Coordinates of C-alpha atoms in Angstrom, one line a residue:
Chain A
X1 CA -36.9 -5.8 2.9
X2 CA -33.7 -4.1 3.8
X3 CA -31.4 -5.6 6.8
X4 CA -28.8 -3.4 7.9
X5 CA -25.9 -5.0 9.9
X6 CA -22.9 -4.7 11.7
X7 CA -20.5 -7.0 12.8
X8 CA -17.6 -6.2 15.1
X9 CA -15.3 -8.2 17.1
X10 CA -11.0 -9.1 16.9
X11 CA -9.6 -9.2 13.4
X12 CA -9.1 -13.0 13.1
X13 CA -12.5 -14.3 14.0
X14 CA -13.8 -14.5 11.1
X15 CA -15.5 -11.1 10.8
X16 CA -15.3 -10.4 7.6
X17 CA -16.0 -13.3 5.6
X18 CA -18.9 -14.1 8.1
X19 CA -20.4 -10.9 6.4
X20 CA -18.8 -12.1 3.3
X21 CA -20.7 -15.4 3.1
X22 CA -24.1 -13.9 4.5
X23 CA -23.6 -11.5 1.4
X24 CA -23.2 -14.1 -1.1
X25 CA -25.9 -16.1 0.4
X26 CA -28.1 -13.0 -0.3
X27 CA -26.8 -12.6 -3.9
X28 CA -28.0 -16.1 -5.0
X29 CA -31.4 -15.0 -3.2
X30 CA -31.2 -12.1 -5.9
X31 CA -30.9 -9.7 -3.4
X32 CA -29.2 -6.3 -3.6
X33 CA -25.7 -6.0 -1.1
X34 CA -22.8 -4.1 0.3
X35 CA -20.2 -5.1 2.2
X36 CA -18.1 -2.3 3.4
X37 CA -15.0 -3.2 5.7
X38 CA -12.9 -0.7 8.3
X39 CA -9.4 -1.6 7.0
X40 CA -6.3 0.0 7.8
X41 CA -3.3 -1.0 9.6
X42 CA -4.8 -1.6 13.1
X43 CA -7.1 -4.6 12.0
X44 CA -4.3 -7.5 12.7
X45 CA -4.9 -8.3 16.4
X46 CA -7.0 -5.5 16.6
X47 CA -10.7 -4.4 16.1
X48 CA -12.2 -5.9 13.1
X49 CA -16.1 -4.8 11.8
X50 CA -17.6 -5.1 8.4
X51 CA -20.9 -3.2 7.9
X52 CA -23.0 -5.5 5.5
X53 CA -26.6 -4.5 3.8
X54 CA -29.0 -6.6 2.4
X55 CA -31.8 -5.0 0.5
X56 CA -34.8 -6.5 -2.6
X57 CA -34.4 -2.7 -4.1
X58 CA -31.1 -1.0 -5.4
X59 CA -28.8 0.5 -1.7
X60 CA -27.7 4.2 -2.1
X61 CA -25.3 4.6 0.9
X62 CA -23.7 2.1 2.3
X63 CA -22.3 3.5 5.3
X64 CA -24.8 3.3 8.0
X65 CA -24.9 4.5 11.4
X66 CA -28.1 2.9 12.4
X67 CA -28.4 -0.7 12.5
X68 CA -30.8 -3.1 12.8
X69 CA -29.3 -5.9 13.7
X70 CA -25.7 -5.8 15.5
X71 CA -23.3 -9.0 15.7
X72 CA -20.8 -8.4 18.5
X73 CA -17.7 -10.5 19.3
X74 CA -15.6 -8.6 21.8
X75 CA -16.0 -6.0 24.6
X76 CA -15.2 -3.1 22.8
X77 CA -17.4 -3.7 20.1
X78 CA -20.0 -3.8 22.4
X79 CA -19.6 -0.5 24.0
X80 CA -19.1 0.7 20.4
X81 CA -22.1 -0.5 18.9
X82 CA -24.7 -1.4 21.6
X83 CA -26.1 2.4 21.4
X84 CA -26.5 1.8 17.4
X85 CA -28.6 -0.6 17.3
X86 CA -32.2 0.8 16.2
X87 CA -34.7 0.7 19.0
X88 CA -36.9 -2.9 18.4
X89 CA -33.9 -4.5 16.5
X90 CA -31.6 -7.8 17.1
X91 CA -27.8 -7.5 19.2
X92 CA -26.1 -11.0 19.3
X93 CA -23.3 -11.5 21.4
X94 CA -21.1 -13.9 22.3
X95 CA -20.1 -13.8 26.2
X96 CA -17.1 -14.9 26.1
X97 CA -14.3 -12.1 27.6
X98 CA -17.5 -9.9 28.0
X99 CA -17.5 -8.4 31.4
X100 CA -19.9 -5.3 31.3
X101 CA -23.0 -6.8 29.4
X102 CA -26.0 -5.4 27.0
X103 CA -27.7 -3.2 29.2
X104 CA -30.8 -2.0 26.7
X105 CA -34.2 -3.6 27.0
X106 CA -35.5 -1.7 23.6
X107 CA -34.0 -3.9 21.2
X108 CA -33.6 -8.2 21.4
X109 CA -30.3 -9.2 23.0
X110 CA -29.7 -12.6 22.1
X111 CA -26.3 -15.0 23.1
X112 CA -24.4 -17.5 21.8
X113 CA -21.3 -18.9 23.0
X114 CA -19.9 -20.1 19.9
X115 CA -16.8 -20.9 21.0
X116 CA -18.4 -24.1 22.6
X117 CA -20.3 -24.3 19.4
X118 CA -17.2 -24.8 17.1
X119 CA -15.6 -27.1 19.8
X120 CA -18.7 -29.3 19.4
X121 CA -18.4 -29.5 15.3
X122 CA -14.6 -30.4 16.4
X123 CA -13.2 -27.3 14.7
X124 CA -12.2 -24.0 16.4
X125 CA -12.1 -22.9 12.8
X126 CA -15.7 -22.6 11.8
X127 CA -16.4 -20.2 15.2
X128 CA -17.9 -17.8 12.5
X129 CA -20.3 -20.0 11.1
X130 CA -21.4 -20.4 14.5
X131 CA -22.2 -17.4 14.7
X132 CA -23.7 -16.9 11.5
X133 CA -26.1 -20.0 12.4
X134 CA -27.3 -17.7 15.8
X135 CA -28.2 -15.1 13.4
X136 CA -29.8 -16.9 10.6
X137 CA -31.8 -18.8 13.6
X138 CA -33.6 -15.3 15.1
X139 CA -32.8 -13.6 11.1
X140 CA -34.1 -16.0 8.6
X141 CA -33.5 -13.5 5.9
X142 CA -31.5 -15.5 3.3
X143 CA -33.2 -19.5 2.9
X144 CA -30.6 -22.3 3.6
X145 CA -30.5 -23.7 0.1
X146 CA -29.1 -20.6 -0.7
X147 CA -26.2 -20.3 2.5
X148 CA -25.4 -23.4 1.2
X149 CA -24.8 -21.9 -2.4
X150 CA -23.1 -18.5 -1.0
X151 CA -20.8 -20.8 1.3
X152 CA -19.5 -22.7 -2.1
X153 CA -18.9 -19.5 -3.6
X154 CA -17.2 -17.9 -1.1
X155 CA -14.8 -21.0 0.0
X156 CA -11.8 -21.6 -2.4
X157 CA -12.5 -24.7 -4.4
X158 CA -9.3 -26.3 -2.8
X159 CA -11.1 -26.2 0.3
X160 CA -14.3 -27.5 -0.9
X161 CA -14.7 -30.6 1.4
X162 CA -14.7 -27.5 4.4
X163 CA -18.2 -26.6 3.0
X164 CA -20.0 -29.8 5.3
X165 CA -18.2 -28.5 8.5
X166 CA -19.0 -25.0 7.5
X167 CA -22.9 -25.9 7.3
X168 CA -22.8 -27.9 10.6
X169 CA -21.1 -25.2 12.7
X170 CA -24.3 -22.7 11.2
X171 CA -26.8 -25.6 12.2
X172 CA -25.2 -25.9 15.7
X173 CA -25.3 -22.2 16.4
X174 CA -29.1 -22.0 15.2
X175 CA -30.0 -24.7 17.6
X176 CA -27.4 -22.8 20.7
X177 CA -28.8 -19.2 20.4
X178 CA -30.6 -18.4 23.0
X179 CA -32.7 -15.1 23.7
X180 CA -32.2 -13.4 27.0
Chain B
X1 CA -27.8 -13.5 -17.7
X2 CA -24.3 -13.5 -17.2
X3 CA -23.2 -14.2 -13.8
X4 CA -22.9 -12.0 -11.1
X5 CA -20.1 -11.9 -8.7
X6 CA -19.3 -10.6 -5.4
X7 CA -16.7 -8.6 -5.7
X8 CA -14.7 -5.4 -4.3
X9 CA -14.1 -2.4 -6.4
X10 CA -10.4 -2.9 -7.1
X11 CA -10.9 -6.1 -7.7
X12 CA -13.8 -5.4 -10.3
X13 CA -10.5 -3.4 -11.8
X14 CA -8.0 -6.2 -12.4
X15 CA -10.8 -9.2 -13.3
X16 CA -12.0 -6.3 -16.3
X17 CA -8.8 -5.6 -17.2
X18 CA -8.3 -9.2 -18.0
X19 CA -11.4 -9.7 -19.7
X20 CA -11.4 -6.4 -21.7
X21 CA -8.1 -7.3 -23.0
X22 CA -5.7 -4.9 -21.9
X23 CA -2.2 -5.7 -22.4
X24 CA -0.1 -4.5 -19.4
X25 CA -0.6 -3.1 -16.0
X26 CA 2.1 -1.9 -14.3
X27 CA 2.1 -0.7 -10.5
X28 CA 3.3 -0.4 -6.9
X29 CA 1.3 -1.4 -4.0
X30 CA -0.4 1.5 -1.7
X31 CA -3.7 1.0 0.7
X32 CA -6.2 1.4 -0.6
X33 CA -5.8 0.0 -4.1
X34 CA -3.8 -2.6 -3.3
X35 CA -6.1 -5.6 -4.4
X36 CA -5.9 -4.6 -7.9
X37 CA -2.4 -5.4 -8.4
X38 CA -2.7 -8.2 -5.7
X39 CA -6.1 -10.0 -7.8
X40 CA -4.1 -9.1 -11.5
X41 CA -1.3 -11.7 -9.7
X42 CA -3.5 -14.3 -8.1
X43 CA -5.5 -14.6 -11.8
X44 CA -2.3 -14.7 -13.5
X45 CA -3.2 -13.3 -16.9
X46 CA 0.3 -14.4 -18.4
X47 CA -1.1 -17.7 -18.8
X48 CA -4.2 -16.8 -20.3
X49 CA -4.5 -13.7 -22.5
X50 CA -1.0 -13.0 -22.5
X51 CA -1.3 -9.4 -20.4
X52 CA 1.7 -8.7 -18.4
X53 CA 1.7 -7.8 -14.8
X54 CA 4.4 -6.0 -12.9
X55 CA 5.2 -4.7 -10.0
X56 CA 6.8 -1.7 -10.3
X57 CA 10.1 0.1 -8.0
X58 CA 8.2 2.4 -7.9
X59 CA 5.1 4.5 -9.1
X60 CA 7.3 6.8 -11.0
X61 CA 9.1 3.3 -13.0
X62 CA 4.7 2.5 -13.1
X63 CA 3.8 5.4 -15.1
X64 CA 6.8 5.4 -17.2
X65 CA 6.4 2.0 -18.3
X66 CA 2.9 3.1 -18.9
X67 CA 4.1 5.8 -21.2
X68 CA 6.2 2.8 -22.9
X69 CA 3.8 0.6 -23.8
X70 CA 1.4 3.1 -24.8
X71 CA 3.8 4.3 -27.4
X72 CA 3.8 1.1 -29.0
X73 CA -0.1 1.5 -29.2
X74 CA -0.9 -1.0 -26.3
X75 CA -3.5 -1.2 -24.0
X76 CA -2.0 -0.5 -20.6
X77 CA -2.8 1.1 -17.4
X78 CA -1.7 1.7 -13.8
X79 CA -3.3 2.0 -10.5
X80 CA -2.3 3.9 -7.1
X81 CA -3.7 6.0 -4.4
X82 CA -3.1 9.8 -3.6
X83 CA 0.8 10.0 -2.5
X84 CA 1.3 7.7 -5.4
X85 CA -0.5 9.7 -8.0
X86 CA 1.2 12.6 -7.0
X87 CA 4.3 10.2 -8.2
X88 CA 3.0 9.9 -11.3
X89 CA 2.1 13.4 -12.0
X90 CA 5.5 14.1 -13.8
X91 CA 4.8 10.8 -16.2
X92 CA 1.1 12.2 -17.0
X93 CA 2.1 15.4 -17.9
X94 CA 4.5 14.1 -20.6
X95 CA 1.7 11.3 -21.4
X96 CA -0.7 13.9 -22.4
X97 CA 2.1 16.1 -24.4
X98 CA 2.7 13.0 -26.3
X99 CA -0.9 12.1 -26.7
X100 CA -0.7 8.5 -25.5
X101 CA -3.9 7.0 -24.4
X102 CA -3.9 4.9 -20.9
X103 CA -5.9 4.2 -18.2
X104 CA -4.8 5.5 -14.6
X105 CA -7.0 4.4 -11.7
X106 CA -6.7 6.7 -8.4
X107 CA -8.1 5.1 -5.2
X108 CA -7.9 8.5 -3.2
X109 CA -7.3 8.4 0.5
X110 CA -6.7 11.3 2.6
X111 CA -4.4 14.4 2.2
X112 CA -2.0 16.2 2.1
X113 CA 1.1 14.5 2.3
X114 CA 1.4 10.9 3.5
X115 CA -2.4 11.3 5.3
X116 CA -4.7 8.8 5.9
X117 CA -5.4 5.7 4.2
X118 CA -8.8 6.1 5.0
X119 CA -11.6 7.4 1.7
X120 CA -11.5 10.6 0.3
X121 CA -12.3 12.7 -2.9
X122 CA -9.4 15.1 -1.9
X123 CA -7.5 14.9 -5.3
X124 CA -10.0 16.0 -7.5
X125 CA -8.4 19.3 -8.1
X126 CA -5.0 17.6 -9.0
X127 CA -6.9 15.0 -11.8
X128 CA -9.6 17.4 -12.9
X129 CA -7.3 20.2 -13.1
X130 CA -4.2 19.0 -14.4
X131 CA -1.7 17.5 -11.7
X132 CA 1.3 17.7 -13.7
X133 CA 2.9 20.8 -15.5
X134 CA 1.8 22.1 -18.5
X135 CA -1.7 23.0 -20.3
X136 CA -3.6 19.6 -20.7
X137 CA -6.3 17.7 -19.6
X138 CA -6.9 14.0 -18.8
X139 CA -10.8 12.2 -19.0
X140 CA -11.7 11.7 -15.9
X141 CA -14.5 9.0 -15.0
X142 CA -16.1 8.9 -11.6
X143 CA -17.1 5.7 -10.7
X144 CA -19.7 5.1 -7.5
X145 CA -19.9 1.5 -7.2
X146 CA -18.5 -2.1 -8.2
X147 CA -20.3 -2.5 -11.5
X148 CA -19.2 1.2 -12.5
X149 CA -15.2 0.1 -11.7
X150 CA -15.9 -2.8 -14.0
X151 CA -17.2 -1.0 -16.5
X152 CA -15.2 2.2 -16.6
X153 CA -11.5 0.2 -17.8
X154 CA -13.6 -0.9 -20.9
X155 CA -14.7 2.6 -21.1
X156 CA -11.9 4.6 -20.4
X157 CA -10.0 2.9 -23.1
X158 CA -12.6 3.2 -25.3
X159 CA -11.8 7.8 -24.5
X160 CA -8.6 6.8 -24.2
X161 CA -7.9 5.3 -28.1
X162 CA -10.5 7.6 -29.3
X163 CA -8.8 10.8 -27.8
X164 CA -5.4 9.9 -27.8
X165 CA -5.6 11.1 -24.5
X166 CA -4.8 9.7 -20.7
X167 CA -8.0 8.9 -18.5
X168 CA -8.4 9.1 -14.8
X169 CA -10.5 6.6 -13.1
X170 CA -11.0 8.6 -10.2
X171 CA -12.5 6.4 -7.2
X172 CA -12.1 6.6 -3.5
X173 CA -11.8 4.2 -1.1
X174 CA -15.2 3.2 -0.1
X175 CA -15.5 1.9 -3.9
X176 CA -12.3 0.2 -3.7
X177 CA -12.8 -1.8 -0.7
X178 CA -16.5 -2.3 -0.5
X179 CA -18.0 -5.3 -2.0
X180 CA -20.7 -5.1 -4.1
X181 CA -22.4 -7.7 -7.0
X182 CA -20.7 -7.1 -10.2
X183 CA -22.2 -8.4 -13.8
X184 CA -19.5 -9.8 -15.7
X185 CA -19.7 -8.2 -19.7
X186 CA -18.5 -10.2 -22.7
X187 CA -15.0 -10.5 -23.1
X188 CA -13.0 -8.6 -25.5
X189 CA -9.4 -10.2 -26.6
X190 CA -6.5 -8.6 -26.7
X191 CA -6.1 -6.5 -29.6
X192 CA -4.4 -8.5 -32.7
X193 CA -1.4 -6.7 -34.5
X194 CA -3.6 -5.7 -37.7
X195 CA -6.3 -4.2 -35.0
X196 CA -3.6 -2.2 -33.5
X197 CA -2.3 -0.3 -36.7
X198 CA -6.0 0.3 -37.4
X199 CA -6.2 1.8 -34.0
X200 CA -2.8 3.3 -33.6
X201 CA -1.6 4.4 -36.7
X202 CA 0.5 6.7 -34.7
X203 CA 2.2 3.9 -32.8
X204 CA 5.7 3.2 -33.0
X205 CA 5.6 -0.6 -34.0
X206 CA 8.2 -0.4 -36.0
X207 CA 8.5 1.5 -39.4
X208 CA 7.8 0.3 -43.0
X209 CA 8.2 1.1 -46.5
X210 CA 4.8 3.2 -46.8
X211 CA 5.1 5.6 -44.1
X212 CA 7.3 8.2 -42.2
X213 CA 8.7 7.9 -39.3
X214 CA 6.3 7.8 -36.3
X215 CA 7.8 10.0 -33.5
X216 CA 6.2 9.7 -29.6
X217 CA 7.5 13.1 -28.0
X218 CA 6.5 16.1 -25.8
X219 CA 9.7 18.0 -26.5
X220 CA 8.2 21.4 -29.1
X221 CA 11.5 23.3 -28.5
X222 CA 10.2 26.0 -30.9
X223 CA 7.9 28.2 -29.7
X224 CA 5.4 28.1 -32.6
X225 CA 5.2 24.1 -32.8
X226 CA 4.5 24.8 -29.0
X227 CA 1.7 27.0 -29.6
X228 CA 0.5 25.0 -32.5
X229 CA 0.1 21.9 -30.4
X230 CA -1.5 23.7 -27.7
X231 CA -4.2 24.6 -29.5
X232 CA -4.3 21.3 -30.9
X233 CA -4.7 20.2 -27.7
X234 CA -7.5 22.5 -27.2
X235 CA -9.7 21.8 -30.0
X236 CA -9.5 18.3 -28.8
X237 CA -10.6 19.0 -25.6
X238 CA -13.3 21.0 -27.1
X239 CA -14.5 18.0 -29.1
X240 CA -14.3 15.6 -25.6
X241 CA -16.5 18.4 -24.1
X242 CA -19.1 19.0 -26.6
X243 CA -19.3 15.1 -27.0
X244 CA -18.4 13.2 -23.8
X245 CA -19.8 14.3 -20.9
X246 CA -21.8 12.1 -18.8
X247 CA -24.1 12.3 -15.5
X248 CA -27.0 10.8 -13.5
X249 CA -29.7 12.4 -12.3
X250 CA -31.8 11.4 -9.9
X251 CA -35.4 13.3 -9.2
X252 CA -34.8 16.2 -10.7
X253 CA -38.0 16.5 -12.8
X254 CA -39.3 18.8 -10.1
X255 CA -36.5 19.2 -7.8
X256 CA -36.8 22.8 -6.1
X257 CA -33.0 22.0 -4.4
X258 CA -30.5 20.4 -5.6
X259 CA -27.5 18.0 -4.4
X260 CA -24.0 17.9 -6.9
X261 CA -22.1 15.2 -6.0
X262 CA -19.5 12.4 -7.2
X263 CA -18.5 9.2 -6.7
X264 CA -19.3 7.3 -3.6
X265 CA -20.6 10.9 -2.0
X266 CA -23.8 10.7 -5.1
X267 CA -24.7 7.2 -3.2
X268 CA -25.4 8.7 0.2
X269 CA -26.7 12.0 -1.9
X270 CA -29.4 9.5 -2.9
X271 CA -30.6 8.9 0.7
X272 CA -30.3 12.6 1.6
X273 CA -32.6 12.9 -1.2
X274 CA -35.1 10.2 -0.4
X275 CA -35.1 11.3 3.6
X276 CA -36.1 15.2 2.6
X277 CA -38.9 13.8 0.2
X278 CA -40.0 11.3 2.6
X279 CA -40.4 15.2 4.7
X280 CA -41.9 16.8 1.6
X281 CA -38.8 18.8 0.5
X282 CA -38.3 18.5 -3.5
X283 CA -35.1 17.7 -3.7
X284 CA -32.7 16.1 -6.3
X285 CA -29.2 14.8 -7.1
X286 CA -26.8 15.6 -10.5
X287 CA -24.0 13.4 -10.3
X288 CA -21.3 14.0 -12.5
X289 CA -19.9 10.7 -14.0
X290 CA -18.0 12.7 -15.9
X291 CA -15.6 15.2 -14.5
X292 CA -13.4 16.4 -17.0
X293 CA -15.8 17.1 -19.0
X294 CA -18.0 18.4 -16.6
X295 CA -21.5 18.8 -16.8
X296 CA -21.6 22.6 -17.2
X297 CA -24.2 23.0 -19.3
X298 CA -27.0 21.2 -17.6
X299 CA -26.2 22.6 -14.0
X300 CA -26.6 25.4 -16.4
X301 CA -30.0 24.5 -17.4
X302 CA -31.1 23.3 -13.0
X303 CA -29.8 27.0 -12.3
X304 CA -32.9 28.3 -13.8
X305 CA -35.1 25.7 -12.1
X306 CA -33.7 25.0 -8.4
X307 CA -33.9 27.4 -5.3
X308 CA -30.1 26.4 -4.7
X309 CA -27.3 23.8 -5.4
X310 CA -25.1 22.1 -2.8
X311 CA -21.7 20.3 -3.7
X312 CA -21.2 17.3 -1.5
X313 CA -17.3 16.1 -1.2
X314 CA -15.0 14.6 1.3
X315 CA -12.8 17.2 0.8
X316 CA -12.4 21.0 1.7
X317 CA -14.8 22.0 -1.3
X318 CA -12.9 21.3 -4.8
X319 CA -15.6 20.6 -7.4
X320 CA -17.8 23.0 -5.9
X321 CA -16.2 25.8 -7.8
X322 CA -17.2 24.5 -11.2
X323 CA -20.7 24.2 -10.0
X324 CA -20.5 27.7 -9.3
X325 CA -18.5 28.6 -12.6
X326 CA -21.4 26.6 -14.2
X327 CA -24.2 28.2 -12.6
X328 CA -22.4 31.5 -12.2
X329 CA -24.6 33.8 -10.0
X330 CA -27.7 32.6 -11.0
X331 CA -28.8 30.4 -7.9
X332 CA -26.9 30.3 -4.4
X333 CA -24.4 27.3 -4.1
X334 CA -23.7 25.9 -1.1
X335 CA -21.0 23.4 0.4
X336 CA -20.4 20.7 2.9
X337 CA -17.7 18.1 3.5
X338 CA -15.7 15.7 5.6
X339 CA -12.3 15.2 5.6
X340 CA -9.9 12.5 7.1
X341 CA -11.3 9.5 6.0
X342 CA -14.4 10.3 8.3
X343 CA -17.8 9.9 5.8
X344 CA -20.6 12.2 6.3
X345 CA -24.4 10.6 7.0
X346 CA -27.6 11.3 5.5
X347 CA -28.5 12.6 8.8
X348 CA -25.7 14.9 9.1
X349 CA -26.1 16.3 5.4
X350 CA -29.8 16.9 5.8
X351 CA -29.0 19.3 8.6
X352 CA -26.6 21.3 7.6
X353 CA -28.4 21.4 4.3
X354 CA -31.4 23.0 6.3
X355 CA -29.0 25.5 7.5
X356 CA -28.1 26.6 4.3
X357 CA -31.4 26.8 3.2
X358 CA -33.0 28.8 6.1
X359 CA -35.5 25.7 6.6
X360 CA -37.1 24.2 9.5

């Protein structure tokens, strides 16, 4: 099994420790990852994306131009990434501010407005884990026993009583998703 | 088994230099290293082992204060990227004339000048060739993933003691930044006072009763101690050359072609590789780990055995010319790169590697 993804939208939405957490969850699977950011000095307000693989064998590059799942948060990750998606794979998008939507009927679009998602948890916060929940839900490529031990590794022991909320907003987005 | 953590490459750095008990670091923040100074102040090794952190005016105070503690027969290092390096370039020059051993981690990013903060293997000339004034050499190490930045501080001191010589970690900025599952070793502790005279004789720890003075200098002002530390100098190189060098190969057993490459460039070698099998072209990969020494002697040995070579760099072509001083003449050696911080695909590779080739 190797899942290549992307995951692209504004650099305070939780980008890239979404891919962070979805990589430790994969770690305690024993799983092979990379998680390779953009950085530079555009990401704070600006476009963020973090290209994350999950593989059972050892991963030679880890920049990828192919994907076969892409996670899309803004418009202009959209029109970035919708054409890299491989054909027969997963896009998930969330709607909101999207006004020109996934045109291609090769690969599963799927939607989830997680911004509603997080409201319902009662925490704006945890709009990644939303997210996360809508992928894992069409994905199931890491089990939930072990989300559950990536999201205690990746959340600072201070904020340790976050790690409840954290798992509700991913079981909120898993029942939202919805294929289109 | 020991746990494993996910971790970025610079931060694999400072978490190893903690645990493999080095004494100081001392640096000055630049993208794309910064996380190894920034992790080094979150752990707080003061408070633990006892290593001290600090930042730095700048990266010429960083490599000075490197060339300080060193002289005392500590274990210290320093970290920067490109512009920052080239800072330090005066400082390495005098660390080699005085034979002091350290660790020096170089994140590249793009060049010349202030460039890009984007990855690059653009400075392999300046570690592999010198960088500052003077006939020397440092050890340089090129690491291609987290575990490998982990492992190469214990490493490179290891050279570094052994040698009396500077080492180069010489990474990029796809290892610094990505993530990647890293096995934490044993630890080592800090080395006690009686460990350190055992390992630095040389050191200037202050002088006793039963020994001369030990003097840390690069100043030879007469021209034969010059010359007679030179070739010193050489014969030590010599030794690192005969005994040091390290690579990976990977299917070369019957590789008709063959890729060269370092660093995180060997990684996407290795599905460049995979993708012209998976076509029926026998291809393989040599990656230097080692680049001073470099593996001249088994490119040597592929010459004989390989239709061609290709270097792969994100650069203009630097290490290909010591493929082709290895090989000299006896197979064509080609090159392709990227520069700018943009990263080439297997895709992209596997074409212009047809081109080179004449294939279909």
């Amino acid at each position: 099994m190797k899942e290549e993804i992307i995951i692209a939208g504004f650099g305070g939405q939780g980008v890239l420790s979404m891919g962070k957490i979805l990589a430790y969850s994969a770690i305690m699977q024993d799983m092979e990852v990379t998680w390779m950011p953009s950085y530079g000095p555009e990401m704070r307000g600006g476009t963020a994306n973090v290209c994350v693989i999950l593989s059972d064998k050892k991963i030679s590059s880890p920049i990828v131009t192919k994907y076969d799942t892409a996670i899309i948060l803004n418009q202009q990750s959209l029109d970035k990434f919708e054409s890299s998606v491989k054909p027969g794979g997963l896009l998930l998008y969330d709607p909101n501010g999207i006004v020109r939507h996934p045109e291609r009927t090769d690969i599963t679009v799927c939607r989830i407005n997680a911004v509603d998602v997080a409201a319902k948890v009662g925490n704006s916060k945890v709009y990644n884990m939303a997210v996360l929940g809508g992928y894992l839900k069409m994905k199931p490529v890491v089990e939930m026993e072990n989300v559950d031990k990536g999201l205690a590794k990746s959340i600072p022991a201070r904020y340790s009583d976050l790690i409840a909320l954290n798992k509700a907003a991913i079981e909120e987005g898993m029942k939202s998703v919805e294929t289109l | 088994m020991a746990e494993k953590i996910l971790m970025k490459g610079n931060e694999a750095i400072a978490i190893s230099a903690i645990r493999n008990g080095v004494d100081g670091y001392f640096g000055y923040p630049i993208t794309p290293q910064s996380e190894v100074m920034e992790t080094l102040m979150k752990e707080r090794p003061w408070l633990t082992t006892g290593m001290v952190v600090l930042q730095a005016e700048s990266e010429t105070s960083s490599i000075n204060m490197v060339y300080g503690g060193a002289s005392c027969g500590k274990k210290v290092m320093t970290s920067s990227s490109s512009p920052g390096i080239s800072l330090m370039c005066e400082g390495l020059s005098y660390l080699a004339g005085a034979e002091l051993p350290c660790v020096i981690v170089n994140c590249q990013r793009g060049g010349p000048g202030l460039g890009t903060i984007q990855p690059s293997q653009s400075d392999y000339n300046q570690c592999v060739k010198g960088g500052g004034h003077g006939d020397y050499n440092a050890i340089v190490l090129a690491p291609a993933s987290g575990q490998d930045m982990y492992d190469f501080v214990d490493w490179g001191f290891d050279l570094a003691f052994k040698y009396r010589t500077p080492v180069i970690i010489l990474a990029d900025g796809i290892v610094g930044q990505m993530m990647e599952k890293v096995e934490l070793r044993p630890e080592k502790p800090r080395m006690t006072k009686e460990e350190l005279l055992a390992a630095a004789p040389w050191a200037t720890t202050g002088k006793t009763a039963d020994r001369p003075y030990n003097v840390i200098t690069s100043l030879a002002l007469e021209s034969d101690v010059q010359e007679r530390f030179n070739r010193k100098l050489a014969a030590k190189y010599e030794v690192i050359k005969e005994k040091e060098v390290k690579y990976e190969e990977y299917q070369t057993e019957d590789a008709e072609y063959l890729f060269v490459a370092f660093g995180c460039s060997s990684r996407i070698c290795e599905a460049v590789v995979d993708q012209l099998r998976e076509e029926g072209v026998k291809a393989g990969l040599l990656r230097p780990v080692t680049l001073f020494p470099f593996p001249t002697k088994r490119l040597q040995e592929l010459s004989g055995q390989v239709k061609s070579m290709m270097s792969i760099e994100l650069n203009l072509g630097q290490m290909v010319d010591d493929v082709r001083l290895a090989v000299n003449g006896a197979c064509p050696v080609g090159f392709y790169g990227r520069q700018g911080g943009i990263i080439y695909t297997p895709d992209e590779i596997v074409e212009e590697f047809k081109k080179f080739n004449n294939l279909k």
